[in-house]
Tab-separated table of C-alpha atoms in Angstrom:
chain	number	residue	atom	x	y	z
A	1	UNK	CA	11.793	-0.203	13.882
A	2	UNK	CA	14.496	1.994	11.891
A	3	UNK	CA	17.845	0.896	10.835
A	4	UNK	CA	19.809	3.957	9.941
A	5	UNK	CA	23.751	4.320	8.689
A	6	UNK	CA	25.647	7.666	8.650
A	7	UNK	CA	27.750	8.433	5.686
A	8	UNK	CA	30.300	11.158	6.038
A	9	UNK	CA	28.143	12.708	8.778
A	10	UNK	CA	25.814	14.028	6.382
A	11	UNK	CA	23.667	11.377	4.555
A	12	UNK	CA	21.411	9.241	6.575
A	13	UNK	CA	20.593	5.584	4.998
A	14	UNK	CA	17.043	4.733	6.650
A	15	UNK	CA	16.082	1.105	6.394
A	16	UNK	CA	12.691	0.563	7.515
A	17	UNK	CA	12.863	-2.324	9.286
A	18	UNK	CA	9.927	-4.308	8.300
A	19	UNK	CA	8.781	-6.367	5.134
A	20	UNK	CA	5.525	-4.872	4.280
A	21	UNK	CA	5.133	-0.834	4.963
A	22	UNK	CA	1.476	-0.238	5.228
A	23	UNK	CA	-1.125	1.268	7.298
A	24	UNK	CA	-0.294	-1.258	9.898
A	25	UNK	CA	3.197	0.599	10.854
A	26	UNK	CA	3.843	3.674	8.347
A	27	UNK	CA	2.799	6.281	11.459
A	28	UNK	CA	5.469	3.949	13.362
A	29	UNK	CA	7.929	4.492	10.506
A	30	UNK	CA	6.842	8.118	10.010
A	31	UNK	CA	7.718	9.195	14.156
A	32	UNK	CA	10.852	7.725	13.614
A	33	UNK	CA	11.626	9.486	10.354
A	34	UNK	CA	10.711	12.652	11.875
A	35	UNK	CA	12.410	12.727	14.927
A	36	UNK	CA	15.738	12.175	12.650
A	37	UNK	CA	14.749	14.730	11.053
A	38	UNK	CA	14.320	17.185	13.805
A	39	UNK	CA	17.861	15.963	15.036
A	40	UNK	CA	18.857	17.504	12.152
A	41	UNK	CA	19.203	14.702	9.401
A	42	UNK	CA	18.425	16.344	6.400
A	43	UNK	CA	19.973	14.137	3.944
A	44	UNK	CA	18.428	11.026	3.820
A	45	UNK	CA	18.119	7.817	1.545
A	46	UNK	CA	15.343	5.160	2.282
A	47	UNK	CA	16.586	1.614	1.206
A	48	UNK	CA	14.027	-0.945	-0.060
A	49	UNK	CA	16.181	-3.909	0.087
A	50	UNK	CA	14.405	-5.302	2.663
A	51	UNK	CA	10.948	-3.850	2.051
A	52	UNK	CA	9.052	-6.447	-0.629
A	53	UNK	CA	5.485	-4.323	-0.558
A	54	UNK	CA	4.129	-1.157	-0.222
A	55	UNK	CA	1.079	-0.207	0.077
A	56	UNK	CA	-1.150	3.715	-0.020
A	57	UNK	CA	-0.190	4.962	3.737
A	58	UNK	CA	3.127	3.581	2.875
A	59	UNK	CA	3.456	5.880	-0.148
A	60	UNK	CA	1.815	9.072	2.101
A	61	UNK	CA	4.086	8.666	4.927
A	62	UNK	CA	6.711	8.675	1.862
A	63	UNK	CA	5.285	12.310	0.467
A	64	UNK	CA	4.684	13.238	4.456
A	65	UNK	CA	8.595	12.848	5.084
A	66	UNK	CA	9.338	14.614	1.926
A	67	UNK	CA	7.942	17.485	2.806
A	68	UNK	CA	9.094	17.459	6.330
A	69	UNK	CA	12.774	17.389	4.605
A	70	UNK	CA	11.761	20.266	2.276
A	71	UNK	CA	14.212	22.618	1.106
A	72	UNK	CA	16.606	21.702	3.805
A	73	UNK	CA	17.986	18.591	2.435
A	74	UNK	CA	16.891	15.636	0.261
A	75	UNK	CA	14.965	12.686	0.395
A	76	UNK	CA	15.569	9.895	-2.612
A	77	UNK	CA	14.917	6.286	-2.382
A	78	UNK	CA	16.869	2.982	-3.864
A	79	UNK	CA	16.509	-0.523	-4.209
A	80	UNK	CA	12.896	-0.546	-5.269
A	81	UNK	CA	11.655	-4.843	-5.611
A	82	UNK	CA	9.340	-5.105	-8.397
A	83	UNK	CA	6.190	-4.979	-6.493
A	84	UNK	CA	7.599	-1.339	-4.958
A	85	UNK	CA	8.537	0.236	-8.441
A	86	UNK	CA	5.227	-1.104	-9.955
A	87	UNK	CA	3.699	0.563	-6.957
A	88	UNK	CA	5.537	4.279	-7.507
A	89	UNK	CA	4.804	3.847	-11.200
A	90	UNK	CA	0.931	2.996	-10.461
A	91	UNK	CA	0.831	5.864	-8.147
A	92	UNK	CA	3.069	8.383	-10.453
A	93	UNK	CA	5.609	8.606	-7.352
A	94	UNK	CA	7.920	7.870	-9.305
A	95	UNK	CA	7.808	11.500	-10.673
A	96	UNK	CA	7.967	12.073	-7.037
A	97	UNK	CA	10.854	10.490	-5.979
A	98	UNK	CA	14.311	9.676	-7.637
A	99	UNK	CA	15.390	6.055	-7.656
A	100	UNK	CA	18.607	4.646	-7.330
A	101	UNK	CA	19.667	0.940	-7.755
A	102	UNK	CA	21.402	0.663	-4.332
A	103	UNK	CA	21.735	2.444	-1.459
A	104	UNK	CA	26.041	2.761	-2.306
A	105	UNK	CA	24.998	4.452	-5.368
A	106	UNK	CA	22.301	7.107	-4.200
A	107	UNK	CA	24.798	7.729	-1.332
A	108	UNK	CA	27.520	8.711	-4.050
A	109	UNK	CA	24.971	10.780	-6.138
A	110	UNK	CA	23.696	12.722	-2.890
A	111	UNK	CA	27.433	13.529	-2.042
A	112	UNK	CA	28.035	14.744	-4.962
A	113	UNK	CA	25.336	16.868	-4.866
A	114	UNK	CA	26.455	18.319	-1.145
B	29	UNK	CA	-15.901	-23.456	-8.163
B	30	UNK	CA	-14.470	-23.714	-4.573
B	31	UNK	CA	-15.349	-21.163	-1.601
B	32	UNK	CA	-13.273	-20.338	1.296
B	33	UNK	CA	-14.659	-17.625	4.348
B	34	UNK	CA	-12.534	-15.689	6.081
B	35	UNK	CA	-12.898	-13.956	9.473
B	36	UNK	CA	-11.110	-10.654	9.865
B	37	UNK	CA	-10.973	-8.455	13.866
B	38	UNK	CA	-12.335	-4.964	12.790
B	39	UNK	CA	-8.854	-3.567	13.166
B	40	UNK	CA	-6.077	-2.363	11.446
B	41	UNK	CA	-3.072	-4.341	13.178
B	42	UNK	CA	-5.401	-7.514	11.576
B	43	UNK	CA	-5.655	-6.219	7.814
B	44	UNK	CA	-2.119	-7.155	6.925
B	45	UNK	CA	-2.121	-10.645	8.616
B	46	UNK	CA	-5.035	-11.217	6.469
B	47	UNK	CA	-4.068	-10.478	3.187
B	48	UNK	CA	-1.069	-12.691	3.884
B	49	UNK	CA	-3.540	-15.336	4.968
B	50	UNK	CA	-5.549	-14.760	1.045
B	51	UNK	CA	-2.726	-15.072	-0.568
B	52	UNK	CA	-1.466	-18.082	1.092
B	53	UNK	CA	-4.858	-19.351	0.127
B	54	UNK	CA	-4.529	-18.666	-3.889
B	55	UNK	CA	-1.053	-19.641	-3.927
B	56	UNK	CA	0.009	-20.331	-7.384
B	57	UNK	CA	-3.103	-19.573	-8.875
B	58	UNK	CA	-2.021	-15.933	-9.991
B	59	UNK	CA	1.025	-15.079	-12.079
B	60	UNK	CA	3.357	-11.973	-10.349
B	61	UNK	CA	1.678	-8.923	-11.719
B	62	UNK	CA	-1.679	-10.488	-10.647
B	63	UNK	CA	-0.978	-11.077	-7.619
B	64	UNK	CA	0.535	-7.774	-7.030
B	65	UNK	CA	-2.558	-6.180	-8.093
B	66	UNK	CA	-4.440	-8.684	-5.844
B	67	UNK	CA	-2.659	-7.744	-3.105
B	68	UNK	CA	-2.533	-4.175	-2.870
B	69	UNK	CA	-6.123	-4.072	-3.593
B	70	UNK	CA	-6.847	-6.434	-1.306
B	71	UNK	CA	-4.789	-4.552	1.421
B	72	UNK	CA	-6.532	-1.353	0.568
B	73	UNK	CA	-10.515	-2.207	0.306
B	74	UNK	CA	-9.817	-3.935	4.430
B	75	UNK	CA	-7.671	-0.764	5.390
B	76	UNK	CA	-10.749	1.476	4.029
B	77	UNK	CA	-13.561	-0.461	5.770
B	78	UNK	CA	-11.726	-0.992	9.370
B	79	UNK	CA	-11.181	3.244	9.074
B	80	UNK	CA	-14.076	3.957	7.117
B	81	UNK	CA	-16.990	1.951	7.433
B	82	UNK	CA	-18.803	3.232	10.813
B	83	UNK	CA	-20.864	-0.070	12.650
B	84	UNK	CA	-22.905	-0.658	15.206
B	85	UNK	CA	-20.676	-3.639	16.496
B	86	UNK	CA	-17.098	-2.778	16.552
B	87	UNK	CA	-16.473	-6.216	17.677
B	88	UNK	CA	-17.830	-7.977	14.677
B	89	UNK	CA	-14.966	-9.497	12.622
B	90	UNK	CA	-15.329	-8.446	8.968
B	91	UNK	CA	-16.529	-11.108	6.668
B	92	UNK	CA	-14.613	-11.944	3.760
B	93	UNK	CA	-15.002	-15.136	1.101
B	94	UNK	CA	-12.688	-15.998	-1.374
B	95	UNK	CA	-14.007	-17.818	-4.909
B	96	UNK	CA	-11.468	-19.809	-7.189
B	97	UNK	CA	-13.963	-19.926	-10.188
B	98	UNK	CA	-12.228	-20.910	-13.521
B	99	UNK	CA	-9.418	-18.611	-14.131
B	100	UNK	CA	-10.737	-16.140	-11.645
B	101	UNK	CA	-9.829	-15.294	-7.847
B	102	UNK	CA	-13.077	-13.605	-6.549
B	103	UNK	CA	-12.514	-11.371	-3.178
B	104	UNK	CA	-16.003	-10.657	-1.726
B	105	UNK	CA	-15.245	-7.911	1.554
B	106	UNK	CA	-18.738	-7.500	3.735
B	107	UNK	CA	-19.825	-4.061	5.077
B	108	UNK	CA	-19.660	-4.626	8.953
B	109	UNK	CA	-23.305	-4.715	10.396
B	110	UNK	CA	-24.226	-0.894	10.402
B	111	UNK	CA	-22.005	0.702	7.747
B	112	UNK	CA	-23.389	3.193	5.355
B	113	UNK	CA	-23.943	2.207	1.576
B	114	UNK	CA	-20.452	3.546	-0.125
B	115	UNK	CA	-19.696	2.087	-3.721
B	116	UNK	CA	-16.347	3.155	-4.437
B	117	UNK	CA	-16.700	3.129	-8.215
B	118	UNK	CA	-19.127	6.189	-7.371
B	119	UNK	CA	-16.172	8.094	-4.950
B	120	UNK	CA	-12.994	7.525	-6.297
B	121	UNK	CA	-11.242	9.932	-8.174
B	122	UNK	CA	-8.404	9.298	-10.999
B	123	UNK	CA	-5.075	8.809	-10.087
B	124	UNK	CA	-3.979	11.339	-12.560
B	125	UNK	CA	-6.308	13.864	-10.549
B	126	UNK	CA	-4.485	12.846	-7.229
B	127	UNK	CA	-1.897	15.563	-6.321
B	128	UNK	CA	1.167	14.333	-6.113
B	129	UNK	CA	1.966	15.903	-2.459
B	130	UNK	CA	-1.166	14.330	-1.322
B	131	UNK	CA	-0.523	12.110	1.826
B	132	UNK	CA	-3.680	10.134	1.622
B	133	UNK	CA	-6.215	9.738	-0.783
B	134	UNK	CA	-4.570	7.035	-3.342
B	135	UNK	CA	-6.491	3.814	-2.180
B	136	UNK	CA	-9.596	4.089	-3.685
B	137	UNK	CA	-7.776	4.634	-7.390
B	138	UNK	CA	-5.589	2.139	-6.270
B	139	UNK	CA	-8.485	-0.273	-6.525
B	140	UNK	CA	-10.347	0.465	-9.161
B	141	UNK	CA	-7.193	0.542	-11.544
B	142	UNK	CA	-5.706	-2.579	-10.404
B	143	UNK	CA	-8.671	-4.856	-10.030
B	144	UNK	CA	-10.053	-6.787	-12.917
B	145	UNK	CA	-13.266	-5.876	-11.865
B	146	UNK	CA	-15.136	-3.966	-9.375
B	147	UNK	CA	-18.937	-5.240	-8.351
B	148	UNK	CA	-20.325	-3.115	-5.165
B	149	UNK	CA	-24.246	-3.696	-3.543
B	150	UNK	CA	-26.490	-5.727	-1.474
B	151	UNK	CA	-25.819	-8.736	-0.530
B	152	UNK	CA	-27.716	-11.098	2.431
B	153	UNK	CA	-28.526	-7.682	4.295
B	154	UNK	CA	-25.365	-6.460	4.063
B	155	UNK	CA	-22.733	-5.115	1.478
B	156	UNK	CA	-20.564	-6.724	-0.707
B	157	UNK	CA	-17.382	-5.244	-2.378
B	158	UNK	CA	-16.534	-7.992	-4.405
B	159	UNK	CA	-12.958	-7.499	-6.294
B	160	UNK	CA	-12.194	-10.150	-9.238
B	161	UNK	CA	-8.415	-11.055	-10.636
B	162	UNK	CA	-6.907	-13.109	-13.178
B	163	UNK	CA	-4.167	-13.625	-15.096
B	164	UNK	CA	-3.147	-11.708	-18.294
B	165	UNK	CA	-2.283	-8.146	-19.318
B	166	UNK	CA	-4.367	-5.628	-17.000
B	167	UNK	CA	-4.401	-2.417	-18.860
């Protein structure tokens, strides 16, 4: 379901593979986070581009993989569609969760961060 | 006025394929931030009955009619045969009282915030959830 990309060995771009996340595959979505997680990917970005709607269990698998990460790493998200970023801003994730405009630039911020 | 039914499997690998189906149906009719608000609502009233809503006939499809009436798209959802009275005007809570960390609990709000309006009750021996959108700020 996943599409990932490495960047310098340390941040993992996670593109979820499907057009609509919702109930119908976020546990899908979720396993697959997870077990990249316990492989050790801390780091991570989750790119939009693809993804044109979100819906509730899309947002909790969201918070669910954010607190898998914890303090280990970082989760952030980037190229929310309008229909996404109306969604985080409905749901107040986006106090949750810091946006970038493209998955180049929130790789660049993270590394800077490391 | 026009009136379309819809037929929806009680499961959840059907809710999405449905919604798409809807909004093939109203295509046009509602402007971007309508339908946006017509489809996550949509999306989350099926996801909460096929969980939810217990019935005595897990193999009865869930009823669903859609009503193009003047400037208004009208979703009705029906309770499947056996499901306990739940108005969800009555249960759910404020977004702004939803923890932030919480990994479920958002649909409910989601509804009642984004839909123009929110009619639950009997309806032909059964329940109706009936959802309303239209065009035009939502605040």
């Amino acid at each position: 379901m996943i599409h990932t990309t490495r960047h310098n060995d340390e941040i993992t771009v996670i593109r979820p593979g499907v057009e609509r996340l919702t109930a119908v595959n976020a546990r899908e979505f979720k396993d697959e986070v997870s077990t990249l997680i316990e492989q050790g990917a801390y780091q991570l970005v989750i790119d939009f581009k693809d993804v044109s709607f979100l819906d509730s269990s899309g947002l909790g698998v969201l918070v669910g993989i954010l607190k898998k990460v914890g303090s280990r790493g970082e989760l952030t998200v980037c190229s929310l569609g309008a229909s996404i970023e109306q969604m985080f801003r409905i749901s107040r994730m986006d106090r949750v969760f810091t946006s970038y405009p493209n998955a180049e630039i929130a790789v660049q911020s993270m590394s800077e961060r490391l | 006025m026009t009136q379309t039914a819809f037929s929806m499997p009680n499961s959840i690998d059907s809710v999405d394929k449905t919604v798409l189906s809807l909004k093939d149906a109203i295509e046009g009719l509602l402007e971007d931030d309508a339908l946006f608000r017509f489809d996550i609502c949509v999306i989350e009233a099926l996801t909460n009955v096929v969980k939810h809503a217990k019935t005595s006939d897990v193999n009865a499809p869930v009823q669903i009619t859609l009503t193009l009436k003047n400037d208004k798209v009208i979703v009705d959802i029906f309770d499947p045969v056996g499901a306990t009275y739940f108005d969800i005007r009555e249960h759910a809570p404020d977004m702004s009282d939803i923890d932030e960390m919480a990994e479920s609990g958002r649909g409910l709000a989601l509804i009642l915030q984004c839909a123009n309006d929110v009619q639950y009750g009997p309806w032909d021996n059964q329940n109706r959830l009936s959802l309303t959108f239209e065009n035009g700020v939502h605040e």
